[in-house]
Amino acid sequence: MFFSLIQQAKKLLVLALLCFFFCYLFLQRLYFAQTQIFWRFVLFLDFPFLLLLAVSIGFITKEMQPGRPQSVVSPIPQRSHSSQAADTRGKHRIQAELKRLEQEARFLEEELELIERMEKASAACKEMFSNVESRPDPLLPITNGPINPMWDQWFEGPQEAQGCKCWIL
Amino acid sequence: MSVAELKEKHAAATETVNNLRERLKQRRQQLLDTDVATYARSQGKSPVTFGPTDLVCCRTLQGHTGKVYSLDWTPERNRIVSASQDGRLIVWNALTSQKTHAIKLPCAWVMTCAFSPTGQSVACGGLDSMCSIFNLNSPTDRDGNLPVSKTLSGHKGYVSCCQYVPDEDIHIITSSGDQTCVLWDITTGLRTSVFGGEFQSGHTADVLSVSINGSNSRMFVSGSCDATARLWDTRVASRAVRTFHGHEGDVNTVKFFPDGNRFGTGSDDGTCRLFDIRTGHQLQVYYQQHGDNEVPHVTSIAFSISGRLLFAGYSNGDCYVWDTLLERVVLNLGSVQNSHEERISCLGLSANGSALCTGSWDTNLKIWAFGGHRKVI
């Protein structure tokens, strides 16, 4: 019902534009016919006005053409078509996200099963402690052996290069 | 199924996942009967103590004209490659401080660099979303620039970190702002495996760092802006082996512990953490309270060769040396004499563990070594 009202309103608009145009012509000839500037006025004002009128009528009547039954019968299918597309896109996105969540849930359940058989942190701490203690470390003041003589290479020989090999810099 | 029904299912699935996570968190908390520091103290362990001239800066590598963002050592011959905001990679002989190569990059916005295991190639990556490989033995072009020998393209975001798989120059792993890590075959330039992404379970935000296990090169860890670290098996790209929760901010840096069964992380929440890869337990948190409200971010970490020391660079210019067993800061390299003038952005230990290299926003790199009296037990 709303759409048919719009159609009626468009028809009325076209009629109103036509009426206005003819009134304009009548008044124009009534007041300017006696003067030589009449024809110049016609050229300058009538042509663009005619063009605007033609475009407006063409635009309005195009929407009223019978070749687009959907818009004539009801705008709702046209609107729902675009909203249907949006729903489909949203649906796919939600489905993908849902799938990811279900996969995440499966992974978490697997991890919960594994954690039941897992040893406590103290075992890992003990292993780490043992590993660290046993390895020689050149950066420590107190360390296990054996010492590598290369550890002190940084303090042997000239510390600054005499020249740079790279000519670019 | 309608959209409304799907939304209901989605809400139910979200609640299920949250409940499972909470159960997992509680169960894991029950297994945390101690941490490393508590255990070490119970064993009567004494802290590491450094004298004022023990850890000293023995080299300053000058040459970059922009902030240094990344560095990497060779496994042999004490060479370092560094990447800088000036759009260059420089290869240094760390012993002599000489530059052997200065590589002008096709894209100046570099974020990471790596040396190949044989020392014959270097790789870099950055905002161009590509990883570029340079063969150091290639002849230079007419402009004197080293040409790119291979470009690894396929990431849909910036390349934040890259590391060659140990013992071979053929494979490299990259992390990216597109939320994935990729294992590449450099020979073909193709992706061997993609870890994460929209079709697989993985990180849900930018991945900032990777570290490959030196003891088992099939395993690597990644750190991400989603506040998690994930352990991956290169043979199984469909899902992470384990996800490590605990951090409350971006995980900027990850590094495997020397024994290969643990790894460390550094985060925007100001903490470094130590995780066990087999159990997933968080073994230790390394955090020092600061007086002011702002908590400095951890930008980079490295372990000493035994794992006793953890070097951590922070956004406020500090570089704490942590005693990993006793959770104590034993030195701040950011405040010693002859230290950097700006933030330390990257750290790396030499292959034999005798030197630490730090790279800074002050455009320099510095080499630190133990120059004091060493006691051997």
XYZ file of C-alpha atoms in Angstrom, chain B residues 102-347:
246
model
C 76.907 -3.284 4.036
C 73.793 -4.327 2.185
C 71.388 -1.693 0.983
C 67.922 -3.163 1.200
C 65.229 -2.863 -1.498
C 62.788 -1.992 1.284
C 64.200 0.205 4.009
C 61.550 -0.784 6.551
C 63.368 -3.791 7.906
C 62.379 -5.399 11.197
C 64.405 -8.590 11.428
C 67.525 -10.302 10.158
C 69.142 -13.697 10.465
C 72.402 -15.424 9.590
C 72.299 -18.769 7.850
C 73.893 -21.712 9.671
C 76.781 -21.880 7.205
C 77.313 -18.132 7.350
C 77.018 -17.794 3.593
C 73.646 -16.056 3.510
C 71.643 -13.552 5.452
C 67.910 -13.047 5.508
C 65.801 -10.055 6.407
C 62.173 -9.075 6.497
C 59.976 -6.152 7.367
C 57.078 -4.015 6.267
C 57.320 -5.191 2.658
C 55.793 -8.480 3.885
C 58.603 -10.414 2.269
C 61.687 -12.225 3.422
C 64.734 -11.414 1.297
C 67.781 -13.657 1.098
C 71.249 -12.348 0.243
C 74.172 -14.587 -0.650
C 77.246 -12.941 0.829
C 79.491 -14.529 -1.786
C 77.566 -13.098 -4.733
C 79.209 -10.399 -6.835
C 77.822 -6.934 -6.327
C 75.931 -5.126 -9.058
C 77.188 -2.063 -10.901
C 76.084 0.173 -8.010
C 78.081 -1.885 -5.560
C 74.959 -3.395 -3.978
C 74.554 -7.029 -3.145
C 71.590 -8.363 -5.142
C 68.712 -10.230 -3.579
C 69.271 -13.905 -4.327
C 65.767 -15.018 -3.312
C 62.551 -13.346 -2.284
C 60.098 -15.255 -0.154
C 56.700 -13.698 -0.711
C 53.355 -14.898 0.503
C 52.789 -13.264 3.853
C 49.856 -10.880 3.979
C 51.388 -8.774 6.704
C 54.754 -7.520 7.868
C 57.515 -9.994 8.609
C 58.390 -9.501 12.267
C 60.997 -12.175 12.821
C 62.939 -14.787 10.876
C 65.234 -17.633 11.816
C 67.011 -20.251 9.739
C 66.402 -23.846 10.681
C 69.681 -24.978 12.312
C 72.172 -27.088 10.370
C 70.792 -26.224 6.962
C 70.641 -23.156 4.757
C 67.547 -24.401 2.974
C 64.723 -23.728 5.396
C 63.736 -20.608 7.245
C 60.825 -19.813 9.540
C 59.192 -16.405 9.575
C 56.567 -14.817 11.775
C 54.205 -12.183 10.537
C 51.619 -9.565 11.283
C 49.165 -11.705 9.295
C 48.931 -13.971 12.404
C 50.864 -16.824 10.837
C 54.287 -18.391 10.903
C 55.621 -19.925 7.728
C 58.267 -22.535 7.026
C 59.901 -21.734 3.677
C 61.986 -23.726 1.256
C 64.537 -21.165 0.150
C 65.596 -23.179 -2.910
C 62.139 -23.014 -4.459
C 60.964 -19.874 -2.694
C 57.738 -21.656 -1.752
C 55.953 -22.106 1.541
C 56.396 -25.595 2.912
C 53.964 -25.092 5.789
C 51.762 -22.321 7.155
C 51.143 -22.324 10.902
C 47.911 -20.633 11.843
C 45.862 -18.320 9.697
C 42.202 -18.166 8.844
C 41.763 -21.834 7.984
C 43.776 -23.338 10.808
C 43.951 -23.029 14.543
C 46.667 -20.590 15.557
C 47.432 -17.144 16.851
C 44.597 -14.660 16.810
C 46.771 -11.566 16.459
C 50.101 -10.468 14.990
C 52.953 -12.868 15.591
C 56.029 -10.971 16.739
C 58.745 -13.508 17.361
C 59.882 -17.071 16.719
C 62.573 -19.244 18.222
C 63.607 -22.668 16.962
C 64.628 -25.368 19.406
C 68.386 -25.896 19.139
C 68.035 -29.480 20.442
C 65.128 -30.455 18.186
C 64.831 -28.288 15.108
C 61.345 -29.592 14.347
C 59.979 -27.618 17.270
C 59.652 -23.886 17.472
C 57.800 -21.383 19.598
C 56.084 -18.192 18.557
C 54.997 -15.151 20.544
C 52.077 -12.971 19.609
C 50.025 -9.876 20.317
C 47.273 -12.244 21.484
C 49.289 -12.538 24.721
C 50.112 -16.191 24.148
C 53.105 -18.190 23.108
C 52.565 -21.337 21.050
C 54.695 -24.380 20.519
C 54.644 -25.832 17.002
C 55.811 -29.019 15.381
C 56.875 -28.314 11.803
C 55.351 -31.628 10.746
C 51.913 -30.628 12.004
C 50.831 -27.239 10.751
C 47.135 -27.653 11.450
C 47.358 -26.789 15.122
C 49.826 -25.774 17.794
C 51.186 -28.500 20.050
C 50.461 -26.315 23.053
C 49.374 -22.784 23.856
C 50.959 -20.990 26.799
C 48.839 -18.469 28.628
C 49.903 -16.167 31.416
C 51.086 -12.927 29.902
C 48.810 -9.919 30.091
C 50.146 -8.121 27.057
C 51.808 -8.644 23.694
C 54.504 -11.278 23.750
C 57.277 -9.420 21.978
C 60.049 -11.956 22.184
C 60.509 -15.679 22.707
C 63.741 -17.650 23.112
C 64.384 -21.307 23.751
C 66.247 -22.236 26.888
C 69.636 -23.867 26.195
C 68.458 -27.345 27.224
C 65.616 -27.222 24.725
C 62.899 -28.256 27.213
C 61.921 -24.744 28.260
C 61.616 -21.366 26.708
C 61.504 -17.779 27.861
C 59.201 -14.977 26.828
C 59.194 -11.191 27.169
C 56.083 -9.093 27.067
C 54.489 -5.662 27.108
C 53.259 -6.518 30.606
C 56.833 -5.992 31.801
C 57.474 -9.604 32.735
C 59.664 -12.331 31.398
C 58.363 -15.854 31.941
C 59.788 -19.313 31.733
C 57.609 -22.140 30.431
C 58.144 -25.885 30.251
C 57.306 -27.247 26.805
C 56.418 -30.789 27.859
C 53.963 -29.917 30.595
C 53.013 -26.368 29.673
C 53.720 -25.179 33.196
C 54.781 -21.618 33.838
C 57.893 -22.237 35.908
C 58.898 -18.690 36.764
C 57.958 -15.044 36.350
C 60.733 -12.469 36.229
C 59.412 -9.076 37.196
C 60.838 -6.133 39.089
C 58.475 -3.630 40.596
C 58.954 -0.089 39.365
C 58.298 3.012 41.381
C 56.390 4.920 38.741
C 53.124 3.836 37.200
C 54.446 3.039 33.759
C 55.622 -0.549 33.353
C 58.435 -0.832 30.784
C 57.937 -3.380 28.029
C 60.345 -6.245 27.479
C 61.711 -5.857 23.972
C 64.210 -8.691 23.669
C 65.657 -11.577 25.673
C 68.570 -13.993 25.514
C 69.820 -16.761 27.793
C 73.441 -17.408 28.656
C 74.765 -20.730 27.436
C 74.000 -22.520 30.693
C 70.682 -20.780 31.169
C 71.738 -19.321 34.494
C 71.526 -15.774 33.189
C 68.598 -14.178 31.392
C 69.361 -10.937 29.581
C 66.287 -8.786 29.053
C 66.118 -5.464 27.255
C 63.356 -3.069 28.242
C 61.712 -0.108 26.559
C 63.025 2.312 29.199
C 66.666 1.604 28.348
C 67.319 -0.961 31.058
C 68.954 -4.268 30.271
C 68.524 -6.488 33.277
C 70.657 -9.526 33.858
C 68.446 -11.968 35.758
C 69.656 -14.876 37.820
C 67.136 -17.345 36.405
C 67.381 -19.760 39.321
C 66.775 -17.205 42.061
C 64.654 -14.655 40.176
C 66.937 -11.778 41.012
C 68.351 -8.921 38.961
C 72.120 -9.176 39.347
C 73.161 -6.423 36.963
C 71.688 -3.700 34.786
C 73.706 -3.361 31.583
C 71.671 -0.288 30.746
C 73.234 1.704 33.554
C 76.860 0.552 33.604
C 79.716 2.592 32.274
C 79.997 2.802 28.496
C 76.491 1.472 27.989
C 73.998 2.387 25.292
C 72.378 5.787 25.311
C 68.990 4.609 24.115
C 66.734 1.602 24.383
C 68.276 -1.808 23.746
C 66.100 -3.308 21.020
C 67.812 -6.635 20.376
C 70.113 -9.083 22.100
